[in-house]
Tab-separated table of N, CA and C in Angstrom:
chain	number	residue	atom	x	y	z
W	1	THR	N	11.058	-2.911	-5.037
W	1	THR	CA	10.959	-1.939	-6.000
W	1	THR	C	12.013	-0.610	-5.257
W	2	GLY	N	13.311	-0.441	-6.070
W	2	GLY	CA	13.975	0.297	-6.025
W	2	GLY	C	13.892	1.997	-6.418
W	3	ALA	N	14.402	2.956	-6.040
W	3	ALA	CA	14.460	4.106	-6.510
W	3	ALA	C	14.763	3.833	-7.716
W	4	LEU	N	14.590	5.162	-8.724
W	4	LEU	CA	15.258	4.827	-10.158
W	4	LEU	C	16.518	5.500	-10.101
W	5	ALA	N	16.205	6.970	-9.368
W	5	ALA	CA	17.787	7.695	-9.147
W	5	ALA	C	17.435	9.402	-8.241
W	6	ARG	N	17.647	10.024	-7.669
W	6	ARG	CA	18.020	10.827	-7.093
W	6	ARG	C	17.197	12.073	-8.256
W	7	VAL	N	17.026	12.984	-7.734
W	7	VAL	CA	15.855	14.178	-8.901
W	7	VAL	C	16.237	15.003	-7.677
W	8	PRO	N	16.771	16.642	-7.750
W	8	PRO	CA	17.153	17.358	-6.797
W	8	PRO	C	16.444	18.713	-7.853
W	9	ASP	N	15.737	18.110	-7.354
W	9	ASP	CA	14.459	19.745	-8.276
W	9	ASP	C	13.359	20.136	-7.719
W	10	SER	N	12.523	21.038	-8.392
W	10	SER	CA	11.678	21.672	-7.512
W	10	SER	C	10.279	20.680	-7.396
W	11	ALA	N	10.229	19.537	-8.264
W	11	ALA	CA	9.085	18.260	-7.901
W	11	ALA	C	9.758	17.118	-6.662
W	12	ASN	N	10.654	17.644	-6.226
W	12	ASN	CA	11.469	16.936	-5.729
W	12	ASN	C	12.705	17.564	-4.870
W	13	PRO	N	11.967	18.484	-4.068
W	13	PRO	CA	12.659	19.532	-3.231
W	13	PRO	C	14.095	19.096	-2.532
W	14	LEU	N	13.556	17.936	-1.800
W	14	LEU	CA	14.859	17.403	-0.739
W	14	LEU	C	15.708	16.210	-1.493
W	15	GLY	N	15.900	15.658	-2.718
W	15	GLY	CA	16.048	14.660	-3.836
W	15	GLY	C	16.233	13.697	-3.115
W	16	VAL	N	15.580	13.320	-2.666
W	16	VAL	CA	15.014	11.774	-2.258
W	16	VAL	C	14.912	10.962	-3.232
W	17	ALA	N	15.839	9.872	-3.210
W	17	ALA	CA	15.130	8.851	-3.685
W	17	ALA	C	13.532	8.069	-4.268
W	18	ALA	N	13.060	9.192	-4.260
W	18	ALA	CA	11.093	9.033	-5.163
W	18	ALA	C	11.218	9.544	-5.959
W	19	VAL	N	10.755	9.404	-7.340
W	19	VAL	CA	11.332	9.269	-8.717
W	19	VAL	C	9.585	9.691	-8.935
W	20	GLU	N	8.603	11.324	-9.535
W	20	GLU	CA	7.919	11.485	-9.970
W	20	GLU	C	7.554	11.100	-10.837
W	21	ARG	N	7.048	9.448	-11.542
W	21	ARG	CA	7.305	9.131	-12.985
W	21	ARG	C	5.820	9.740	-13.747
W	22	PRO	N	5.829	9.900	-15.118
W	22	PRO	CA	4.760	10.079	-16.230
W	22	PRO	C	3.510	9.475	-15.509
W	23	ARG	N	2.653	10.170	-15.734
W	23	ARG	CA	1.664	10.028	-16.002
W	23	ARG	C	0.537	8.747	-17.157
W	24	VAL	N	0.327	7.979	-15.924
W	24	VAL	CA	-0.189	6.554	-16.638
W	24	VAL	C	-1.576	7.523	-17.495
W	25	ALA	N	-1.281	6.832	-19.131
W	25	ALA	CA	-1.799	6.876	-19.859
W	25	ALA	C	-3.916	6.906	-19.844
W	26	SER	N	-4.380	7.987	-19.729
W	26	SER	CA	-5.092	8.152	-19.827
W	26	SER	C	-5.775	7.779	-18.034
W	27	GLU	N	-5.324	7.883	-17.534
W	27	GLU	CA	-5.542	7.991	-16.353
W	27	GLU	C	-4.943	9.247	-15.279
W	28	ASP	N	-5.160	9.530	-14.570
W	28	ASP	CA	-4.703	11.378	-13.434
W	28	ASP	C	-4.355	10.603	-12.198
W	29	LEU	N	-2.550	8.992	-12.515
W	29	LEU	CA	-2.355	8.599	-11.350
W	29	LEU	C	-0.908	9.484	-11.636
W	30	ARG	N	-0.508	9.137	-10.780
W	30	ARG	CA	0.845	9.299	-10.145
W	30	ARG	C	1.863	8.561	-9.268
W	31	ARG	N	2.645	8.161	-9.816
W	31	ARG	CA	3.808	7.079	-9.146
W	31	ARG	C	5.327	7.467	-8.531
W	32	TRP	N	5.671	6.783	-7.585
W	32	TRP	CA	6.460	7.074	-6.519
W	32	TRP	C	7.137	5.980	-6.107
W	33	LEU	N	8.478	5.365	-6.640
W	33	LEU	CA	9.118	4.254	-6.537
W	33	LEU	C	9.929	4.763	-5.403
W	34	VAL	N	9.756	3.847	-4.570
W	34	VAL	CA	11.167	3.833	-3.198
W	34	VAL	C	11.491	2.829	-2.565
W	35	SER	N	12.492	3.054	-2.194
W	35	SER	CA	13.573	2.052	-1.756
W	35	SER	C	12.828	0.911	-0.406
W	36	GLY	N	12.859	0.681	-0.898
W	36	GLY	CA	12.378	-0.582	0.303
W	36	GLY	C	11.124	-1.472	0.287
W	37	PHE	N	10.460	-0.602	-0.577
W	37	PHE	CA	8.442	-0.724	-0.969
W	37	PHE	C	8.694	-1.779	-2.497
W	38	GLU	N	8.251	-2.625	-1.763
W	38	GLU	CA	7.586	-3.368	-3.324
W	38	GLU	C	6.778	-3.228	-4.076
W	39	GLU	N	6.017	-2.446	-3.459
W	39	GLU	CA	4.652	-1.815	-4.675
W	39	GLU	C	5.351	-0.656	-4.294
W	40	PRO	N	5.310	0.292	-5.806
W	40	PRO	CA	4.789	2.113	-6.372
W	40	PRO	C	4.350	2.185	-5.445
W	41	LEU	N	4.124	4.033	-4.803
W	41	LEU	CA	3.664	4.387	-4.043
W	41	LEU	C	2.382	5.375	-5.641
W	42	ILE	N	1.613	4.559	-5.833
W	42	ILE	CA	0.351	5.498	-5.492
W	42	ILE	C	-0.724	6.400	-6.191
W	43	ALA	N	-0.802	7.573	-6.708
W	43	ALA	CA	-1.870	8.825	-5.663
W	43	ALA	C	-3.156	8.057	-6.101
W	44	ALA	N	-4.279	7.534	-5.980
W	44	ALA	CA	-5.133	7.433	-6.637
W	44	ALA	C	-6.089	8.640	-7.156
W	45	SER	N	-5.995	10.412	-6.304
W	45	SER	CA	-7.031	11.004	-7.108
W	45	SER	C	-6.146	12.206	-6.066
W	46	MET	N	-6.545	13.457	-6.593
W	46	MET	CA	-5.229	14.398	-6.327
W	46	MET	C	-5.227	14.598	-4.659
W	47	SER	N	-3.842	14.530	-5.127
W	47	SER	CA	-3.311	15.542	-3.743
W	47	SER	C	-2.823	16.921	-3.130
W	48	SER	N	-2.666	17.091	-1.806
W	48	SER	CA	-2.460	18.560	-2.355
W	48	SER	C	-0.691	18.643	-2.489
W	49	ARG	N	-0.350	19.847	-2.499
W	49	ARG	CA	1.020	20.273	-2.567
W	49	ARG	C	1.544	19.450	-0.994
W	50	THR	N	1.401	20.149	-0.728
W	50	THR	CA	1.032	20.077	1.025
W	50	THR	C	0.835	18.734	1.574
W	51	GLU	N	0.994	18.126	1.207
W	51	GLU	CA	0.771	16.466	1.084
W	51	GLU	C	0.821	15.912	0.860
W	52	ASP	N	1.843	16.359	-0.618
W	52	ASP	CA	2.927	15.160	-1.523
W	52	ASP	C	4.240	15.867	-0.707
W	53	GLU	N	4.571	16.915	-0.658
W	53	GLU	CA	5.598	17.452	0.393
W	53	GLU	C	5.629	16.546	1.686
W	54	ASP	N	5.050	16.768	2.703
W	54	ASP	CA	5.358	15.792	3.370
W	54	ASP	C	5.337	14.601	3.245
W	55	LEU	N	4.643	13.431	2.117
W	55	LEU	CA	5.610	12.295	1.741
W	55	LEU	C	6.043	12.341	1.606
W	56	THR	N	7.005	13.464	0.907
W	56	THR	CA	8.482	13.263	0.389
W	56	THR	C	9.375	13.449	1.518
W	57	ARG	N	9.387	13.734	2.744
W	57	ARG	CA	9.701	14.056	4.331
W	57	ARG	C	9.796	12.854	4.746
W	58	ALA	N	8.638	12.477	4.767
W	58	ALA	CA	8.267	11.235	5.272
W	58	ALA	C	9.017	9.485	4.718
W	59	ILE	N	9.324	10.109	3.151
W	59	ILE	CA	10.314	8.860	2.645
W	59	ILE	C	11.268	9.049	2.524
W	60	ALA	N	12.331	10.226	2.955
W	60	ALA	CA	13.725	11.078	2.973
W	60	ALA	C	13.602	9.919	3.974
W	61	GLN	N	12.571	10.525	5.396
W	61	GLN	CA	13.047	10.056	6.754
W	61	GLN	C	13.404	8.303	6.617
W	62	TYR	N	12.400	7.862	6.008
W	62	TYR	CA	12.884	6.305	6.146
W	62	TYR	C	13.636	6.054	5.634
W	63	GLU	N	14.172	6.164	3.820
W	63	GLU	CA	15.230	6.557	3.652
W	63	GLU	C	16.319	6.686	4.054
W	64	ARG	N	16.652	7.562	4.621
W	64	ARG	CA	18.040	8.007	5.891
W	64	ARG	C	18.271	6.629	6.686
W	65	GLU	N	17.033	5.862	7.313
W	65	GLU	CA	17.305	5.388	8.083
W	65	GLU	C	17.007	3.913	7.864
W	66	ALA	N	17.953	3.433	6.433
W	66	ALA	CA	17.650	2.267	5.868
W	66	ALA	C	19.191	1.563	6.383
W	67	PRO	N	18.947	0.096	6.109
W	67	PRO	CA	17.995	-0.222	6.343
W	67	PRO	C	17.306	-0.915	6.744
W	68	GLY	N	15.965	-0.492	5.989
W	68	GLY	CA	14.866	-1.227	6.673
W	68	GLY	C	13.559	-0.490	6.945
W	69	GLY	N	14.314	1.207	7.294
W	69	GLY	CA	13.639	2.155	7.147
W	69	GLY	C	13.539	2.039	8.691
W	70	ARG	N	12.374	3.161	9.211
W	70	ARG	CA	11.628	3.554	10.412
W	70	ARG	C	10.160	3.739	9.405
W	71	LEU	N	9.287	2.985	9.541
W	71	LEU	CA	7.908	3.380	9.674
W	71	LEU	C	7.286	4.212	9.999
W	72	GLY	N	7.474	4.673	10.919
W	72	GLY	CA	6.790	5.521	11.753
W	72	GLY	C	6.148	7.042	10.948
W	73	ALA	N	7.057	7.460	10.131
W	73	ALA	CA	7.058	8.732	9.325
W	73	ALA	C	5.328	7.935	8.722
W	74	PHE	N	5.705	7.037	8.245
W	74	PHE	CA	4.191	6.888	7.332
W	74	PHE	C	3.142	6.466	8.087
W	75	ASP	N	3.268	6.149	9.598
W	75	ASP	CA	2.216	6.630	10.343
W	75	ASP	C	1.723	7.431	10.843
W	76	GLU	N	2.870	8.223	11.240
W	76	GLU	CA	2.772	9.518	11.378
W	76	GLU	C	2.134	10.673	9.900
W	77	PHE	N	2.320	10.296	8.789
W	77	PHE	CA	1.991	10.819	7.406
W	77	PHE	C	0.338	10.571	7.476
W	78	LEU	N	-0.127	9.428	7.799
W	78	LEU	CA	-1.826	8.252	7.351
W	78	LEU	C	-2.399	9.184	8.544
W	79	LEU	N	-1.591	9.754	9.654
W	79	LEU	CA	-2.643	9.979	10.806
W	79	LEU	C	-2.480	11.331	10.267
W	80	ARG	N	-2.175	12.136	9.730
W	80	ARG	CA	-2.190	13.382	9.270
W	80	ARG	C	-2.562	13.967	7.589
W	81	TYR	N	-2.784	12.496	7.737
W	81	TYR	CA	-3.774	12.987	5.898
W	81	TYR	C	-4.562	11.206	5.805
W	82	PRO	N	-5.827	10.748	6.696
W	82	PRO	CA	-5.932	10.137	6.870
W	82	PRO	C	-7.198	9.568	5.378
W	83	GLU	N	-7.216	10.150	4.088
W	83	GLU	CA	-8.193	10.322	3.145
W	83	GLU	C	-6.658	10.462	2.325
W	84	SER	N	-5.990	10.161	2.299
W	84	SER	CA	-4.690	10.921	1.467
W	84	SER	C	-4.442	9.901	0.114
W	85	ALA	N	-4.144	10.335	-1.102
W	85	ALA	CA	-4.712	9.795	-2.032
W	85	ALA	C	-4.065	8.869	-2.356
W	86	TRP	N	-3.031	8.810	-1.251
W	86	TRP	CA	-1.430	8.224	-1.552
W	86	TRP	C	-2.197	6.742	-0.149
W	87	ARG	N	-2.916	6.785	-0.032
W	87	ARG	CA	-2.989	5.485	1.641
W	87	ARG	C	-3.300	4.140	0.798
W	88	VAL	N	-3.593	3.810	-0.214
W	88	VAL	CA	-4.379	2.681	-1.078
W	88	VAL	C	-2.696	1.885	-1.028
W	89	SER	N	-2.112	2.561	-1.591
W	89	SER	CA	-0.256	2.067	-2.075
W	89	SER	C	0.557	1.761	-0.513
W	90	LEU	N	0.534	3.232	0.414
W	90	LEU	CA	1.153	3.569	1.793
W	90	LEU	C	0.648	2.175	2.558
W	91	TYR	N	-0.307	1.865	2.419
W	91	TYR	CA	-1.108	0.656	3.449
W	91	TYR	C	-0.189	-0.415	3.082
W	92	THR	N	-0.869	-0.584	1.662
W	92	THR	CA	-0.354	-1.880	1.165
W	92	THR	C	1.549	-2.088	1.721
W	93	ASN	N	2.156	-1.044	1.416
W	93	ASN	CA	3.401	-0.686	1.258
W	93	ASN	C	3.988	-1.308	2.779
W	94	LEU	N	2.804	-1.008	3.825
W	94	LEU	CA	3.126	-0.819	5.800
W	94	LEU	C	3.450	-2.219	5.828
W	95	GLY	N	2.278	-2.641	4.872
W	95	GLY	CA	1.584	-4.206	5.691
W	95	GLY	C	2.771	-5.097	4.936
W	96	LEU	N	2.809	-5.186	4.017
W	96	LEU	CA	3.841	-5.887	3.301
W	96	LEU	C	5.752	-5.640	4.702
W	97	ALA	N	5.881	-4.446	4.649
W	97	ALA	CA	6.620	-4.512	5.213
W	97	ALA	C	7.197	-4.591	7.230
W	98	ASN	N	6.159	-4.852	7.394
W	98	ASN	CA	5.259	-5.164	8.600
W	98	ASN	C	5.749	-6.572	8.738
W	99	TYR	N	5.106	-7.008	7.776
W	99	TYR	CA	5.673	-9.248	7.445
W	99	TYR	C	6.118	-9.034	7.732
W	100	ALA	N	7.195	-8.460	6.803
W	100	ALA	CA	8.505	-8.967	6.752
W	100	ALA	C	8.971	-8.486	8.153
W	101	ASN	N	9.141	-7.911	8.734
W	101	ASN	CA	9.377	-7.111	10.191
W	101	ASN	C	8.892	-7.648	11.183
W	102	GLY	N	8.092	-9.224	10.830
W	102	GLY	CA	7.383	-9.939	12.290
W	102	GLY	C	6.372	-9.121	13.112
W	103	TYR	N	6.153	-8.188	12.365
W	103	TYR	CA	4.447	-7.265	12.833
W	103	TYR	C	3.995	-7.396	12.717
W	104	PHE	N	3.331	-8.622	12.865
W	104	PHE	CA	1.862	-9.620	12.070
W	104	PHE	C	0.327	-8.708	12.422
W	105	SER	N	0.595	-8.357	13.545
W	105	SER	CA	-0.111	-7.268	13.673
W	105	SER	C	-1.069	-5.742	13.135
W	106	ARG	N	0.076	-5.357	12.968
W	106	ARG	CA	0.346	-4.446	12.299
W	106	ARG	C	0.101	-5.034	10.833
W	107	ALA	N	0.947	-5.479	10.171
W	107	ALA	CA	0.383	-6.077	8.625
W	107	ALA	C	-1.108	-6.365	8.538
W	108	ILE	N	-2.005	-6.771	9.083
W	108	ILE	CA	-2.968	-6.889	9.023
W	108	ILE	C	-3.185	-5.818	8.921
W	109	ASP	N	-3.338	-5.655	10.198
W	109	ASP	CA	-3.791	-3.899	10.184
W	109	ASP	C	-4.537	-3.076	9.014
W	110	ALA	N	-2.948	-2.907	8.510
W	110	ALA	CA	-2.520	-2.182	7.632
W	110	ALA	C	-3.141	-2.247	6.137
W	111	TRP	N	-2.898	-3.834	5.906
W	111	TRP	CA	-3.780	-4.877	4.518
W	111	TRP	C	-5.283	-4.401	5.060
W	112	HIS	N	-5.594	-4.517	6.052
W	112	HIS	CA	-7.192	-4.894	6.028
W	112	HIS	C	-7.780	-2.509	5.931
W	113	GLN	N	-6.916	-1.705	5.785
W	113	GLN	CA	-6.869	-0.451	5.736
W	113	GLN	C	-6.501	-0.306	4.231
W	114	ALA	N	-5.752	-1.066	3.717
W	114	ALA	CA	-5.542	-1.156	2.309
W	114	ALA	C	-6.942	-1.565	1.428
W	115	TRP	N	-7.024	-2.062	1.968
W	115	TRP	CA	-8.326	-3.052	1.359
W	115	TRP	C	-9.691	-2.137	1.323
W	116	LEU	N	-9.936	-1.800	2.515
W	116	LEU	CA	-11.296	-0.309	2.652
W	116	LEU	C	-10.906	0.188	2.309
W	117	ALA	N	-9.585	1.294	2.113
W	117	ALA	CA	-9.537	2.431	0.833
W	117	ALA	C	-9.478	2.175	-0.727
W	118	GLY	N	-9.236	0.648	-1.182
W	118	GLY	CA	-9.467	0.776	-2.632
W	118	GLY	C	-10.115	-0.341	-3.820
W	119	ARG	N	-10.571	-1.352	-2.024
W	119	ARG	CA	-11.970	-2.397	-3.272
W	119	ARG	C	-12.514	-1.526	-3.891
W	120	ASP	N	-13.067	-0.738	-4.205
W	120	ASP	CA	-14.104	0.403	-5.389
W	120	ASP	C	-13.792	1.062	-5.859
W	121	ASP	N	-12.215	1.411	-6.417
W	121	ASP	CA	-11.235	1.590	-7.184
W	121	ASP	C	-11.951	0.233	-7.980
W	122	ALA	N	-11.797	1.361	-9.613
W	122	ALA	CA	-12.034	0.338	-10.706
W	122	ALA	C	-11.166	0.442	-11.714
W	123	ARG	N	-9.849	1.821	-11.634
W	123	ARG	CA	-8.903	1.883	-12.141
W	123	ARG	C	-7.836	0.618	-11.794
W	124	ILE	N	-6.858	-0.081	-12.837
W	124	ILE	CA	-6.308	-1.192	-12.548
W	124	ILE	C	-4.907	-1.226	-11.071
W	125	PRO	N	-4.359	0.254	-11.507
W	125	PRO	CA	-3.104	0.225	-10.765
W	125	PRO	C	-3.809	0.263	-9.676
W	126	VAL	N	-4.412	0.931	-9.563
W	126	VAL	CA	-5.440	0.810	-7.943
W	126	VAL	C	-5.321	-0.188	-7.266
W	127	ARG	N	-6.236	-0.735	-7.862
W	127	ARG	CA	-7.409	-1.837	-7.916
W	127	ARG	C	-6.787	-2.953	-7.458
W	128	SER	N	-5.292	-3.686	-8.246
W	128	SER	CA	-4.238	-4.543	-8.300
W	128	SER	C	-3.321	-3.816	-6.341
W	129	LEU	N	-3.596	-2.549	-6.279
W	129	LEU	CA	-2.920	-3.125	-4.978
W	129	LEU	C	-3.705	-3.537	-3.902
W	130	ALA	N	-5.034	-2.795	-4.115
W	130	ALA	CA	-6.160	-3.159	-3.521
W	130	ALA	C	-6.093	-4.726	-3.275
W	131	ASP	N	-5.707	-5.377	-4.701
W	131	ASP	CA	-6.091	-6.620	-4.620
W	131	ASP	C	-5.313	-7.455	-3.807
W	132	ARG	N	-4.384	-6.999	-3.521
W	132	ARG	CA	-2.476	-7.723	-3.727
W	132	ARG	C	-2.953	-7.063	-1.925
W	133	ALA	N	-3.368	-6.515	-0.870
W	133	ALA	CA	-3.444	-6.473	-0.378
W	133	ALA	C	-4.827	-7.097	0.778
W	134	VAL	N	-6.021	-7.119	-0.091
W	134	VAL	CA	-6.652	-8.076	0.803
W	134	VAL	C	-6.038	-9.801	0.532
W	135	GLY	N	-5.345	-10.116	-0.683
W	135	GLY	CA	-4.762	-11.466	-1.146
W	135	GLY	C	-3.897	-11.813	0.248
W	136	GLU	N	-2.906	-10.623	1.437
W	136	GLU	CA	-1.626	-10.444	2.075
W	136	GLU	C	-2.759	-10.986	2.973
W	137	LEU	N	-4.083	-10.245	3.232
W	137	LEU	CA	-4.409	-10.134	4.582
W	137	LEU	C	-5.012	-11.837	4.719
W	138	ILE	N	-5.741	-11.981	3.472
W	138	ILE	CA	-6.277	-13.569	3.477
W	138	ILE	C	-5.508	-14.453	3.978
W	139	ARG	N	-4.666	-14.277	3.600
W	139	ARG	CA	-3.239	-15.163	3.428
W	139	ARG	C	-2.927	-15.004	5.378
W	140	MET	N	-2.904	-14.157	5.361
W	140	MET	CA	-2.196	-14.075	7.209
W	140	MET	C	-3.157	-14.544	7.909
W	141	HIS	N	-4.403	-14.263	8.046
W	141	HIS	CA	-5.615	-14.570	8.375
W	141	HIS	C	-5.672	-16.275	8.630
W	142	ALA	N	-5.311	-17.037	7.311
W	142	ALA	CA	-5.195	-18.532	7.057
W	142	ALA	C	-4.135	-19.194	8.057
W	143	ARG	N	-3.202	-17.761	8.042
W	143	ARG	CA	-1.605	-18.425	8.436
W	143	ARG	C	-2.137	-18.405	9.558
W	144	VAL	N	-2.826	-17.995	10.182
W	144	VAL	CA	-2.693	-17.523	12.151
W	144	VAL	C	-4.072	-18.519	12.516
W	145	GLY	N	-4.734	-19.128	11.925
W	145	GLY	CA	-6.155	-19.904	12.107
W	145	GLY	C	-7.617	-19.515	12.457
W	146	HIS	N	-7.457	-17.990	11.362
W	146	HIS	CA	-8.810	-17.323	11.821
W	146	HIS	C	-9.941	-17.988	10.634
W	147	ALA	N	-10.007	-19.039	10.915
W	147	ALA	CA	-11.022	-19.786	9.194
W	147	ALA	C	-11.883	-18.856	9.600
W	148	GLU	N	-12.755	-17.768	10.392
W	148	GLU	CA	-14.052	-16.934	10.296
W	148	GLU	C	-14.015	-15.967	9.570
W	149	ARG	N	-12.698	-15.207	9.792
W	149	ARG	CA	-12.104	-14.286	9.414
W	149	ARG	C	-11.728	-14.065	8.230
W	150	VAL	N	-11.183	-15.426	7.353
W	150	VAL	CA	-10.957	-15.998	6.448
W	150	VAL	C	-12.754	-15.468	4.983
W	151	ALA	N	-13.273	-16.716	5.756
W	151	ALA	CA	-14.769	-16.856	5.066
W	151	ALA	C	-14.885	-14.842	4.940
W	152	GLY	N	-15.125	-14.127	5.815
W	152	GLY	CA	-16.193	-13.268	6.084
W	152	GLY	C	-14.906	-12.561	4.944
W	153	LEU	N	-13.765	-12.672	4.279
W	153	LEU	CA	-13.514	-12.049	3.630
W	153	LEU	C	-13.893	-11.986	2.126
W	154	LEU	N	-13.105	-13.770	2.524
W	154	LEU	CA	-13.813	-14.251	0.747
W	154	LEU	C	-15.030	-14.338	0.891
W	155	ALA	N	-16.379	-13.334	1.067
W	155	ALA	CA	-16.988	-13.318	1.665
W	155	ALA	C	-17.617	-11.718	0.971
W	156	GLU	N	-16.344	-11.442	1.226
W	156	GLU	CA	-16.550	-10.061	0.407
W	156	GLU	C	-15.872	-9.887	-0.712
W	157	VAL	N	-15.140	-10.251	-0.977
W	157	VAL	CA	-14.194	-10.583	-2.302
W	157	VAL	C	-15.449	-10.887	-3.232
W	158	GLY	N	-16.333	-12.617	-2.479
W	158	GLY	CA	-16.995	-12.856	-3.541
W	158	GLY	C	-16.554	-13.422	-4.973
W	159	ASP	N	-16.769	-13.095	-6.257
W	159	ASP	CA	-16.510	-13.823	-7.498
W	159	ASP	C	-16.137	-12.229	-8.124
W	160	ARG	N	-15.273	-11.307	-7.556
W	160	ARG	CA	-14.155	-10.897	-8.047
W	160	ARG	C	-13.160	-10.798	-8.736
W	161	PRO	N	-12.833	-10.972	-10.141
W	161	PRO	CA	-11.676	-11.097	-10.661
W	161	PRO	C	-10.672	-10.686	-9.827
W	162	LEU	N	-9.906	-10.738	-8.884
W	162	LEU	CA	-8.682	-11.001	-8.828
W	162	LEU	C	-7.436	-10.713	-9.541
W	163	LEU	N	-6.914	-9.331	-9.108
W	163	LEU	CA	-5.456	-9.177	-10.279
W	163	LEU	C	-4.193	-9.664	-9.465
W	164	GLY	N	-3.240	-9.548	-10.079
W	164	GLY	CA	-1.524	-10.361	-9.641
W	164	GLY	C	-1.652	-11.486	-8.800
W	165	SER	N	-0.722	-11.759	-7.963
W	165	SER	CA	-0.991	-13.114	-7.073
W	165	SER	C	-1.383	-13.019	-5.987
W	166	ALA	N	-2.500	-12.444	-5.624
W	166	ALA	CA	-3.552	-12.125	-5.012
W	166	ALA	C	-4.828	-13.501	-5.319
W	167	SER	N	-4.858	-13.289	-7.290
W	167	SER	CA	-5.824	-14.520	-7.186
W	167	SER	C	-5.093	-16.009	-6.379
W	168	GLU	N	-3.852	-16.348	-6.404
W	168	GLU	CA	-3.286	-17.160	-6.033
W	168	GLU	C	-3.663	-17.754	-4.263
W	169	GLY	N	-2.987	-16.942	-4.106
W	169	GLY	CA	-3.435	-16.743	-2.309
W	169	GLY	C	-5.019	-17.019	-1.351
W	170	VAL	N	-6.244	-16.340	-2.860
W	170	VAL	CA	-7.125	-16.738	-2.363
W	170	VAL	C	-7.961	-17.482	-3.091
W	171	ALA	N	-7.563	-18.340	-4.204
W	171	ALA	CA	-7.661	-19.781	-4.314
W	171	ALA	C	-7.256	-20.595	-3.217
W	172	GLY	N	-5.960	-20.511	-2.894
W	172	GLY	CA	-5.386	-21.651	-1.696
W	172	GLY	C	-6.827	-21.129	-0.347
W	173	ALA	N	-6.875	-20.390	-0.294
W	173	ALA	CA	-7.993	-19.873	0.954
W	173	ALA	C	-9.254	-20.367	1.119
W	174	ARG	N	-9.838	-20.723	-0.355
W	174	ARG	CA	-10.779	-20.940	-0.414
W	174	ARG	C	-10.589	-22.498	-0.248
W	175	GLN	N	-9.594	-23.303	-0.704
W	175	GLN	CA	-9.517	-24.349	-0.480
W	175	GLN	C	-9.703	-25.288	0.255
W	176	GLY	N	-8.348	-23.914	1.241
W	176	GLY	CA	-8.088	-24.075	2.652
W	176	GLY	C	-9.574	-24.922	3.776
W	177	LEU	N	-10.604	-23.766	2.697
W	177	LEU	CA	-11.650	-23.989	4.324
W	177	LEU	C	-13.138	-24.832	3.475
W	178	TRP	N	-12.262	-25.626	2.836
W	178	TRP	CA	-13.626	-26.706	2.661
W	178	TRP	C	-13.021	-28.020	3.231
W	179	MET	N	-11.912	-27.961	3.488
W	179	MET	CA	-11.026	-28.893	3.969
W	179	MET	C	-10.966	-28.988	5.290
């Protein structure tokens, strides 16, 4: 998903290609679209102005170093804000970016963190990110032959109705375990 526009205003002091979107009806979620990220960044809870400013700087650093960007700015952000409101979407996107760049262990770690942080959130935008993360995590473990880890994750997922592409990946992993 690409950024919509550069917005040099007080909500976006660095003028980076991260656009704060309108609030989702009846939910207090904020969304930013970041160039090079497959999923939007979604704040799952309230975040401080300082946290949002630091995230804006990480996005600016990432986009200055495009194509591909340097994901370390987001790793540093998450170290500084381990309970960040943005962590489910950041970890999901970091997993996707690391996978695309061939860093499979990093992708597994990121998706695992996204799943842990978002699996109990009932709000659809956050839940769909957590579902995508666990779907990708299960697929990755299946690709590298980690049958026990796949079985454990499938047990964690249980009968949870998964949103989006995660449902197909999990169904395929379930079938693969029975073969």
